[in-house]
Amino acid sequence: MDETKNIKTKVILYILLFIVAVVILFPFVWIFLTSLKTAGDITCYPPKFIFDASWDNYKSLFKTSQTGAAASTLNFSRYYINSLIIAGFGTLLSLIIGFGAGYTLTRAKFKKESTRENVAFTLISFWFGPELAIILPLYIFFNKLNLLDNHLALILAYQLIGIPFTIWLSRSFFSDVPASVEESSRIDGYTALQTFWKITFPMVKSGLAATAILTFIFEWNNFLFALVIGGRNTMPVTTGALGFISYEAALWGQMAAAIILSSIPQLIIAMFAQKNMARGLTFGAVKG
Amino acid sequence: MPKDKVQKSAKEIENNKLKYFLWLAIIIPLLVGIIPFFTGIGLSFTNWKLAISNIKFVGLRNYIEMFTNPDFWNALKVTGIFSGVSLFIEITIGFFVGWLFSVKLKGISFFRSIILIPLMVAPVLSALMWKLMLPQHGVINYLLSFLGIPAVSWLSNPNTALMTLVCIDAYINIPFVAIIILAGFQALPKEPYEAAAVDGASKLFIFKKITFPLVTPLILVALIFRLILSLKTFDIIYATTGGGPGNVTTNLHLLAYMNIFKYGQGAKATSIVLILFIFIFYISYKLVHRWTKATEYQK
């Protein structure tokens, strides 16, 4: 648009952009600084911007024998591994099933055409309904089956987040590939599988990668499922981070360090899905 | 002809093979989603509590008790205020930020990647970050003191707790609205603007008559997503105020959680969460309908 030509408007726009960026980044910068402070420096007022930085908070997160009132129950490296296991295998399962089902919903023939949308909408309603409507009864089932605080049970429950999302988003990308392109490749003698790998897949590759990344982020970030049906052995970073402030102790520095470490994986991989972000976060409703 | 027939059956086999994936995609959500959901509906008509083992049918008692309980009406009010105010803030500021990030300037892609950051971090972790910055002697009060604003314990003061939560929610979700609006601005067609330039239309006229109608469907998408998700907000409230002080920040979703895990009232919790479900379902149905209408003319 033409308003960017003028120097004065340019300066104003840059100032506004800068303000937005500062507001967004400030909490991260501050929490990072907090994570480098000693307990005394954290609580002092006015807040210190210059202090003796140390990595002690990070080190203490990974010490096996911790001291202090609450420390004995906190085991951050365990939370981290749990998050990796649950979100990692959860994403893998979501992708295998979701991409297959997404492709099926795009291309397969159904006896009743309405089946396609009915299945898709039923699945997506898991995202929009309040989670507790499902997790409370699920809590009883898992309790009866002795599956509370079990990695596999959590991975299965996380599919309620993963499968609808991967189906919807991959379907949006698959339907970008014209059916006629696939048909003509079949006429050329490719099998269905060859058509998929040689024709369709290269066209949707970056879209599927974005889907995979966002699925992992959503599953890593999940809180309520883990809170209800997880437990001491399966606690991921999202519920684990809460434990640093409790009745017994307020380990602000360690909590800050845990927040920083728990946010890094998402931020790094999100950089690879930037292009498809608007589309991804709206399940394909917005093509941008 | 026979060749055709062979090909057709081969295609059918592929079709059926593909459907195995669909069955898997149905079976898992069926086991961990649909069956629990309907079990929950059934349980809401019983006296299910965590402590007791014999479950009895009690008819509509939970629902009647819920509608006569002031806690429910308070939670409904909190849900409404929280969603209403946060939606208003997020859509208006998000629209402006989305527009701002759509301008063509050097280095804009750098700014565009920064705006994604709050969206990628777990909401519960963002909420904890704010909790660390918001106490009486925290950095936020320190910064506000330069503006002459007196120090308040934002999250534990009953007068400020709910609006502070709205602000935390806005921090996380303004970027969500912004990137949707940004996508809309980036996809604007050139022709109407060229035509308007030829006709010598004013900037305000162009915005009102061309840009705004073209972006409206996207505002609606953002609105639908934000409304649905904000009505069932849980993480950020649980992590910061836990519904307090008192019950000033207890929304319906949190009330349901506390009913079961604080008071052991399983059936009451399910009835609350089902009412919330119906509420959300009705609103989203209406909005999706409105959205399909708004996008119709573009097809």
Coordinates of C-alpha atoms in Angstrom, one line a residue, chain A residues 37 52 68 122 136 201 206-207 214 217 238 242 255 266 276:
Chain A
K37 CA 19.2 -14.5 39.7
D52 CA 25.6 -11.3 39.3
G68 CA 14.8 -28.0 50.5
T122 CA -17.7 -34.8 14.9
L136 CA -14.1 -36.4 33.8
F201 CA 3.3 -35.8 -1.5
S206 CA 5.6 -28.1 3.4
G207 CA 1.9 -28.1 4.5
L214 CA 1.8 -27.6 15.2
I217 CA 3.3 -27.9 19.8
T238 CA 3.1 -27.9 31.8
L242 CA 3.1 -25.4 38.7
M255 CA 10.3 -21.9 38.0
Q266 CA 8.2 -24.9 20.5
N276 CA 1.5 -21.7 7.2

